[in-house]
């Protein structure tokens, strides 16, 4: 069974904390994505990576950074968490143009 | 940014009714994917359409890709309560790397 695994299902952090969201895929996919999902706004792309150490900004990269040191792992970093970053975060991976496989999501609450 | 607009945002219908969900853009996509997401889970692929004018059927679901590869529709015949969920369209860029999602259509089918 193919898998995309996100490190936490639920996370509560304080304003100003540095937050790491980890994502691992076991399908040797080139592409990995981080989205946030908010009611009424659908999935908005934060960053994506098409190769190790390569990254591209998505639609809403402000306040976030990413790291892809190994092909299977894509980390999303909130440098200084703020309450408006409370959201559901979804990681996905795919080969070029093909089906995207998603993790189960991390529901982050910033208080 | 390639924008995808989905309509309607919300749909509540009775079991047995038919419905159509639309996904429109001013951009051309190399392929378009439809996903379904249930609460607490990541989206799961239903179908990929690649060729302009293509029609694909999946039991009671019919997917169509516009001739110009800018829009798509999902038609459900005789909807059932099990069809309830969030339906998302996603367009793959011509380079094939970036996946852009529409805002989603939340469907509720009442018994």
PDB file of C-alpha atoms in Angstrom:
ATOM      1  CA  UNK A   1       0.000   0.000   0.000  1.00  0.00           C
ATOM      2  CA  UNK A   2       1.357   3.387  -0.989  1.00  0.00           C
ATOM      3  CA  UNK A   3       1.719   5.812   1.834  1.00  0.00           C
ATOM      4  CA  UNK A   4       2.151   9.445   2.688  1.00  0.00           C
ATOM      5  CA  UNK A   5       2.622   9.865   6.400  1.00  0.00           C
ATOM      6  CA  UNK A   6       2.352  13.106   8.324  1.00  0.00           C
ATOM      7  CA  UNK A   7       4.015  13.164  11.708  1.00  0.00           C
ATOM      8  CA  UNK A   8       1.079  14.478  13.741  1.00  0.00           C
ATOM      9  CA  UNK A   9      -2.717  14.415  13.364  1.00  0.00           C
ATOM     10  CA  UNK A  10      -3.264  17.217  15.895  1.00  0.00           C
ATOM     11  CA  UNK A  11      -0.922  19.908  17.131  1.00  0.00           C
ATOM     12  CA  UNK A  12      -1.388  22.851  19.493  1.00  0.00           C
ATOM     13  CA  UNK A  13       1.326  25.510  19.556  1.00  0.00           C
ATOM     14  CA  UNK A  14       1.758  28.943  21.093  1.00  0.00           C
ATOM     15  CA  UNK A  15       2.071  32.172  19.127  1.00  0.00           C
ATOM     16  CA  UNK A  16       5.707  32.821  18.249  1.00  0.00           C
ATOM     17  CA  UNK A  17       6.821  29.184  18.465  1.00  0.00           C
ATOM     18  CA  UNK A  18       8.766  27.570  15.649  1.00  0.00           C
ATOM     19  CA  UNK A  19       6.727  24.662  14.289  1.00  0.00           C
ATOM     20  CA  UNK A  20       7.882  21.724  12.176  1.00  0.00           C
ATOM     21  CA  UNK A  21       5.441  19.607  10.190  1.00  0.00           C
ATOM     22  CA  UNK A  22       7.001  16.478   8.753  1.00  0.00           C
ATOM     23  CA  UNK A  23       5.866  14.423   5.777  1.00  0.00           C
ATOM     24  CA  UNK A  24       7.307  11.157   4.475  1.00  0.00           C
ATOM     25  CA  UNK A  25       6.346   9.225   1.320  1.00  0.00           C
ATOM     26  CA  UNK A  26       7.395   5.711   0.374  1.00  0.00           C
ATOM     27  CA  UNK A  27       6.666   5.822  -3.356  1.00  0.00           C
ATOM     28  CA  UNK A  28       9.917   7.396  -4.597  1.00  0.00           C
ATOM     29  CA  UNK A  29       7.886  10.321  -5.981  1.00  0.00           C
ATOM     30  CA  UNK A  30       9.689  13.316  -7.406  1.00  0.00           C
ATOM     31  CA  UNK A  31       7.108  15.904  -6.410  1.00  0.00           C
ATOM     32  CA  UNK A  32       5.934  16.768  -2.916  1.00  0.00           C
ATOM     33  CA  UNK A  33       3.467  19.441  -1.880  1.00  0.00           C
ATOM     34  CA  UNK A  34       2.253  21.269   1.197  1.00  0.00           C
ATOM     35  CA  UNK A  35      -1.287  22.655   1.173  1.00  0.00           C
ATOM     36  CA  UNK A  36      -3.432  24.279   3.795  1.00  0.00           C
ATOM     37  CA  UNK A  37      -7.164  23.705   3.798  1.00  0.00           C
ATOM     38  CA  UNK A  38      -9.604  26.208   5.261  1.00  0.00           C
ATOM     39  CA  UNK A  39     -13.416  26.197   5.069  1.00  0.00           C
ATOM     40  CA  UNK A  40     -14.629  27.849   1.884  1.00  0.00           C
ATOM     41  CA  UNK A  41     -11.102  28.317   0.509  1.00  0.00           C
ATOM     42  CA  UNK A  42     -10.305  24.802  -0.661  1.00  0.00           C
ATOM     43  CA  UNK A  43      -6.700  23.622  -0.804  1.00  0.00           C
ATOM     44  CA  UNK A  44      -4.167  26.382  -1.211  1.00  0.00           C
ATOM     45  CA  UNK A  45      -0.635  25.523  -2.211  1.00  0.00           C
ATOM     46  CA  UNK A  46       2.039  26.768   0.180  1.00  0.00           C
ATOM     47  CA  UNK A  47       5.174  25.249  -1.354  1.00  0.00           C
ATOM     48  CA  UNK A  48       6.090  22.370  -3.570  1.00  0.00           C
ATOM     49  CA  UNK A  49       9.300  20.552  -4.346  1.00  0.00           C
ATOM     50  CA  UNK A  50      10.165  18.731  -7.568  1.00  0.00           C
ATOM     51  CA  UNK A  51      13.479  17.291  -6.441  1.00  0.00           C
ATOM     52  CA  UNK A  52      15.810  17.073  -3.468  1.00  0.00           C
ATOM     53  CA  UNK A  53      16.835  20.546  -2.315  1.00  0.00           C
ATOM     54  CA  UNK A  54      14.571  22.113  -4.959  1.00  0.00           C
ATOM     55  CA  UNK A  55      11.518  24.121  -3.960  1.00  0.00           C
ATOM     56  CA  UNK A  56       9.053  26.519  -5.488  1.00  0.00           C
ATOM     57  CA  UNK A  57       6.673  28.943  -3.810  1.00  0.00           C
ATOM     58  CA  UNK A  58       3.008  28.225  -4.147  1.00  0.00           C
ATOM     59  CA  UNK A  59       0.169  30.688  -3.749  1.00  0.00           C
ATOM     60  CA  UNK A  60       0.584  31.501  -0.045  1.00  0.00           C
ATOM     61  CA  UNK A  61       4.239  31.013   1.017  1.00  0.00           C
ATOM     62  CA  UNK A  62       4.419  33.956   3.429  1.00  0.00           C
ATOM     63  CA  UNK A  63       5.246  32.887   6.970  1.00  0.00           C
ATOM     64  CA  UNK A  64       6.364  29.421   5.864  1.00  0.00           C
ATOM     65  CA  UNK A  65       9.539  27.743   4.704  1.00  0.00           C
ATOM     66  CA  UNK A  66      10.286  24.191   3.576  1.00  0.00           C
ATOM     67  CA  UNK A  67      13.118  21.716   3.537  1.00  0.00           C
ATOM     68  CA  UNK A  68      13.723  18.715   1.305  1.00  0.00           C
ATOM     69  CA  UNK A  69      17.065  17.162   2.196  1.00  0.00           C
ATOM     70  CA  UNK A  70      15.991  13.640   1.189  1.00  0.00           C
ATOM     71  CA  UNK A  71      13.659  12.552  -1.588  1.00  0.00           C
ATOM     72  CA  UNK A  72      11.186  10.887   0.742  1.00  0.00           C
ATOM     73  CA  UNK A  73      10.861  13.697   3.270  1.00  0.00           C
ATOM     74  CA  UNK A  74       9.367  17.188   2.911  1.00  0.00           C
ATOM     75  CA  UNK A  75       9.178  19.433   5.959  1.00  0.00           C
ATOM     76  CA  UNK A  76       7.059  22.527   6.423  1.00  0.00           C
ATOM     77  CA  UNK A  77       8.364  25.101   8.892  1.00  0.00           C
ATOM     78  CA  UNK A  78       6.448  27.907  10.522  1.00  0.00           C
ATOM     79  CA  UNK A  79       9.219  30.234  11.649  1.00  0.00           C
ATOM     80  CA  UNK A  80       7.056  32.099  14.171  1.00  0.00           C
ATOM     81  CA  UNK A  81       3.567  30.677  14.434  1.00  0.00           C
ATOM     82  CA  UNK A  82       0.642  33.070  14.379  1.00  0.00           C
ATOM     83  CA  UNK A  83      -3.050  32.517  15.066  1.00  0.00           C
ATOM     84  CA  UNK A  84      -3.920  33.005  11.386  1.00  0.00           C
ATOM     85  CA  UNK A  85      -1.879  29.895  10.638  1.00  0.00           C
ATOM     86  CA  UNK A  86      -4.405  27.766  12.503  1.00  0.00           C
ATOM     87  CA  UNK A  87      -5.535  25.380   9.795  1.00  0.00           C
ATOM     88  CA  UNK A  88      -5.537  21.861   8.383  1.00  0.00           C
ATOM     89  CA  UNK A  89      -2.226  21.123   6.658  1.00  0.00           C
ATOM     90  CA  UNK A  90      -2.095  18.459   3.962  1.00  0.00           C
ATOM     91  CA  UNK A  91       1.013  16.937   2.437  1.00  0.00           C
ATOM     92  CA  UNK A  92       0.898  15.197  -0.959  1.00  0.00           C
ATOM     93  CA  UNK A  93       3.267  13.557  -3.399  1.00  0.00           C
ATOM     94  CA  UNK A  94       3.124  12.468  -7.025  1.00  0.00           C
ATOM     95  CA  UNK A  95       5.073  11.645 -10.127  1.00  0.00           C
ATOM     96  CA  UNK A  96       4.811  14.297 -12.806  1.00  0.00           C
ATOM     97  CA  UNK A  97       1.193  14.757 -13.890  1.00  0.00           C
ATOM     98  CA  UNK A  98      -0.065  11.655 -12.148  1.00  0.00           C
ATOM     99  CA  UNK A  99      -2.337  10.998  -9.169  1.00  0.00           C
ATOM    100  CA  UNK A 100      -1.459  12.860  -5.988  1.00  0.00           C
ATOM    101  CA  UNK A 101      -1.426  10.826  -2.808  1.00  0.00           C
ATOM    102  CA  UNK A 102      -2.270  12.673   0.373  1.00  0.00           C
ATOM    103  CA  UNK A 103      -1.450  12.234   4.001  1.00  0.00           C
ATOM    104  CA  UNK A 104      -4.231  12.312   6.571  1.00  0.00           C
ATOM    105  CA  UNK A 105      -3.548  15.898   7.461  1.00  0.00           C
ATOM    106  CA  UNK A 106      -2.312  17.782  10.514  1.00  0.00           C
ATOM    107  CA  UNK A 107      -4.788  19.996  12.276  1.00  0.00           C
ATOM    108  CA  UNK A 108      -2.700  22.804  13.756  1.00  0.00           C
ATOM    109  CA  UNK A 109      -4.087  25.187  16.333  1.00  0.00           C
ATOM    110  CA  UNK A 110      -2.027  28.242  17.287  1.00  0.00           C
ATOM    111  CA  UNK A 111      -3.093  29.839  20.556  1.00  0.00           C
TER     112      UNK A 111
ATOM    113  CA  UNK B   1      -1.134  31.391 -10.550  1.00  0.00           C
ATOM    114  CA  UNK B   2      -3.587  29.182 -12.424  1.00  0.00           C
ATOM    115  CA  UNK B   3      -6.973  29.582 -10.796  1.00  0.00           C
ATOM    116  CA  UNK B   4      -9.693  26.942 -10.750  1.00  0.00           C
ATOM    117  CA  UNK B   5     -13.208  27.930  -9.800  1.00  0.00           C
ATOM    118  CA  UNK B   6     -15.665  25.308  -8.690  1.00  0.00           C
ATOM    119  CA  UNK B   7     -19.412  25.698  -8.536  1.00  0.00           C
ATOM    120  CA  UNK B   8     -21.548  25.295  -6.651  1.00  0.00           C
ATOM    121  CA  UNK B   9     -19.722  25.547  -3.329  1.00  0.00           C
ATOM    122  CA  UNK B  10     -22.467  23.678  -1.490  1.00  0.00           C
ATOM    123  CA  UNK B  11     -25.128  21.291  -2.691  1.00  0.00           C
ATOM    124  CA  UNK B  12     -27.781  19.557  -0.617  1.00  0.00           C
ATOM    125  CA  UNK B  13     -30.048  17.156  -2.503  1.00  0.00           C
ATOM    126  CA  UNK B  14     -32.343  14.202  -1.935  1.00  0.00           C
ATOM    127  CA  UNK B  15     -31.325  10.638  -2.679  1.00  0.00           C
ATOM    128  CA  UNK B  16     -32.066   9.748  -6.298  1.00  0.00           C
ATOM    129  CA  UNK B  17     -31.550  13.244  -7.725  1.00  0.00           C
ATOM    130  CA  UNK B  18     -28.971  14.097 -10.373  1.00  0.00           C
ATOM    131  CA  UNK B  19     -26.354  16.821 -10.001  1.00  0.00           C
ATOM    132  CA  UNK B  20     -23.496  18.477 -11.866  1.00  0.00           C
ATOM    133  CA  UNK B  21     -20.412  20.134 -10.430  1.00  0.00           C
ATOM    134  CA  UNK B  22     -18.383  22.529 -12.565  1.00  0.00           C
ATOM    135  CA  UNK B  23     -14.702  23.371 -12.567  1.00  0.00           C
ATOM    136  CA  UNK B  24     -13.645  26.363 -14.682  1.00  0.00           C
ATOM    137  CA  UNK B  25     -10.437  28.190 -15.442  1.00  0.00           C
ATOM    138  CA  UNK B  26      -9.016  30.688 -17.887  1.00  0.00           C
ATOM    139  CA  UNK B  27      -5.840  28.586 -18.027  1.00  0.00           C
ATOM    140  CA  UNK B  28      -5.096  25.473 -20.025  1.00  0.00           C
ATOM    141  CA  UNK B  29      -4.130  22.376 -18.074  1.00  0.00           C
ATOM    142  CA  UNK B  30      -2.233  19.319 -19.272  1.00  0.00           C
ATOM    143  CA  UNK B  31      -4.637  17.160 -17.282  1.00  0.00           C
ATOM    144  CA  UNK B  32      -7.400  17.560 -14.775  1.00  0.00           C
ATOM    145  CA  UNK B  33      -8.083  15.376 -11.779  1.00  0.00           C
ATOM    146  CA  UNK B  34     -11.143  14.939  -9.590  1.00  0.00           C
ATOM    147  CA  UNK B  35     -10.791  13.986  -5.931  1.00  0.00           C
ATOM    148  CA  UNK B  36     -13.203  13.151  -3.153  1.00  0.00           C
ATOM    149  CA  UNK B  37     -12.433  13.936   0.466  1.00  0.00           C
ATOM    150  CA  UNK B  38     -14.175  12.584   3.531  1.00  0.00           C
ATOM    151  CA  UNK B  39     -13.968  14.213   6.976  1.00  0.00           C
ATOM    152  CA  UNK B  40     -10.648  13.608   8.728  1.00  0.00           C
ATOM    153  CA  UNK B  41      -8.988  12.177   5.625  1.00  0.00           C
ATOM    154  CA  UNK B  42      -6.909  13.449   2.737  1.00  0.00           C
ATOM    155  CA  UNK B  43      -8.429  13.686  -0.763  1.00  0.00           C
ATOM    156  CA  UNK B  44      -8.511  10.496  -2.831  1.00  0.00           C
ATOM    157  CA  UNK B  45      -8.341  10.459  -6.620  1.00  0.00           C
ATOM    158  CA  UNK B  46     -11.509   9.558  -8.541  1.00  0.00           C
ATOM    159  CA  UNK B  47     -10.372  10.121 -12.118  1.00  0.00           C
ATOM    160  CA  UNK B  48      -7.862  11.885 -14.374  1.00  0.00           C
ATOM    161  CA  UNK B  49      -8.872  13.363 -17.724  1.00  0.00           C
ATOM    162  CA  UNK B  50      -6.167  14.246 -20.202  1.00  0.00           C
ATOM    163  CA  UNK B  51      -7.563  14.781 -23.694  1.00  0.00           C
ATOM    164  CA  UNK B  52      -9.753  17.735 -24.635  1.00  0.00           C
ATOM    165  CA  UNK B  53     -13.351  16.535 -25.049  1.00  0.00           C
ATOM    166  CA  UNK B  54     -12.672  13.357 -23.100  1.00  0.00           C
ATOM    167  CA  UNK B  55     -15.538  11.729 -21.220  1.00  0.00           C
ATOM    168  CA  UNK B  56     -14.934   9.135 -18.512  1.00  0.00           C
ATOM    169  CA  UNK B  57     -17.523   7.135 -16.620  1.00  0.00           C
ATOM    170  CA  UNK B  58     -17.131   5.630 -13.185  1.00  0.00           C
ATOM    171  CA  UNK B  59     -20.395   3.830 -12.360  1.00  0.00           C
ATOM    172  CA  UNK B  60     -22.867   6.683 -11.697  1.00  0.00           C
ATOM    173  CA  UNK B  61     -20.218   9.398 -12.097  1.00  0.00           C
ATOM    174  CA  UNK B  62     -19.477  10.977 -15.489  1.00  0.00           C
ATOM    175  CA  UNK B  63     -16.480  13.252 -15.933  1.00  0.00           C
ATOM    176  CA  UNK B  64     -15.944  15.526 -18.900  1.00  0.00           C
ATOM    177  CA  UNK B  65     -12.913  17.578 -19.930  1.00  0.00           C
ATOM    178  CA  UNK B  66     -13.621  20.629 -22.063  1.00  0.00           C
ATOM    179  CA  UNK B  67     -12.375  20.760 -25.646  1.00  0.00           C
ATOM    180  CA  UNK B  68      -9.971  23.579 -24.776  1.00  0.00           C
ATOM    181  CA  UNK B  69      -8.753  21.777 -21.616  1.00  0.00           C
ATOM    182  CA  UNK B  70      -9.757  24.720 -19.442  1.00  0.00           C
ATOM    183  CA  UNK B  71     -12.853  23.330 -17.754  1.00  0.00           C
ATOM    184  CA  UNK B  72     -14.381  20.122 -16.539  1.00  0.00           C
ATOM    185  CA  UNK B  73     -17.609  18.811 -15.080  1.00  0.00           C
ATOM    186  CA  UNK B  74     -18.647  15.972 -12.820  1.00  0.00           C
ATOM    187  CA  UNK B  75     -22.162  14.617 -13.195  1.00  0.00           C
ATOM    188  CA  UNK B  76     -23.647  12.204 -10.652  1.00  0.00           C
ATOM    189  CA  UNK B  77     -26.734  10.245 -11.596  1.00  0.00           C
ATOM    190  CA  UNK B  78     -29.182   9.048  -8.948  1.00  0.00           C
ATOM    191  CA  UNK B  79     -27.118  10.333  -6.037  1.00  0.00           C
ATOM    192  CA  UNK B  80     -26.885   8.204  -2.904  1.00  0.00           C
ATOM    193  CA  UNK B  81     -26.061   9.144   0.708  1.00  0.00           C
ATOM    194  CA  UNK B  82     -22.690   7.440   0.239  1.00  0.00           C
ATOM    195  CA  UNK B  83     -21.794  10.127  -2.332  1.00  0.00           C
ATOM    196  CA  UNK B  84     -21.746  12.737   0.436  1.00  0.00           C
ATOM    197  CA  UNK B  85     -18.362  14.423   0.685  1.00  0.00           C
ATOM    198  CA  UNK B  86     -16.138  17.202  -0.588  1.00  0.00           C
ATOM    199  CA  UNK B  87     -15.383  17.031  -4.313  1.00  0.00           C
ATOM    200  CA  UNK B  88     -12.249  18.775  -5.536  1.00  0.00           C
ATOM    201  CA  UNK B  89     -10.930  19.354  -9.021  1.00  0.00           C
ATOM    202  CA  UNK B  90      -7.206  19.846  -9.579  1.00  0.00           C
ATOM    203  CA  UNK B  91      -5.377  20.992 -12.692  1.00  0.00           C
ATOM    204  CA  UNK B  92      -1.854  19.923 -13.564  1.00  0.00           C
ATOM    205  CA  UNK B  93       0.306  22.634 -15.115  1.00  0.00           C
ATOM    206  CA  UNK B  94       1.753  22.092 -18.567  1.00  0.00           C
ATOM    207  CA  UNK B  95       5.113  21.394 -16.968  1.00  0.00           C
ATOM    208  CA  UNK B  96       3.304  18.712 -15.003  1.00  0.00           C
ATOM    209  CA  UNK B  97       4.740  19.603 -11.642  1.00  0.00           C
ATOM    210  CA  UNK B  98       2.287  21.946 -10.005  1.00  0.00           C
ATOM    211  CA  UNK B  99      -1.193  20.821  -8.955  1.00  0.00           C
ATOM    212  CA  UNK B 100      -3.714  23.601  -8.413  1.00  0.00           C
ATOM    213  CA  UNK B 101      -6.954  22.815  -6.620  1.00  0.00           C
ATOM    214  CA  UNK B 102     -10.369  24.359  -6.929  1.00  0.00           C
ATOM    215  CA  UNK B 103     -12.245  25.547  -3.854  1.00  0.00           C
ATOM    216  CA  UNK B 104     -14.274  22.346  -3.622  1.00  0.00           C
ATOM    217  CA  UNK B 105     -17.955  21.437  -3.706  1.00  0.00           C
ATOM    218  CA  UNK B 106     -19.442  20.121  -0.505  1.00  0.00           C
ATOM    219  CA  UNK B 107     -22.187  17.646  -1.404  1.00  0.00           C
ATOM    220  CA  UNK B 108     -24.773  16.317   1.008  1.00  0.00           C
ATOM    221  CA  UNK B 109     -27.187  13.638  -0.158  1.00  0.00           C
ATOM    222  CA  UNK B 110     -30.127  13.128   2.191  1.00  0.00           C
ATOM    223  CA  UNK B 111     -31.857   9.758   2.405  1.00  0.00           C
TER     224      UNK B 111
END
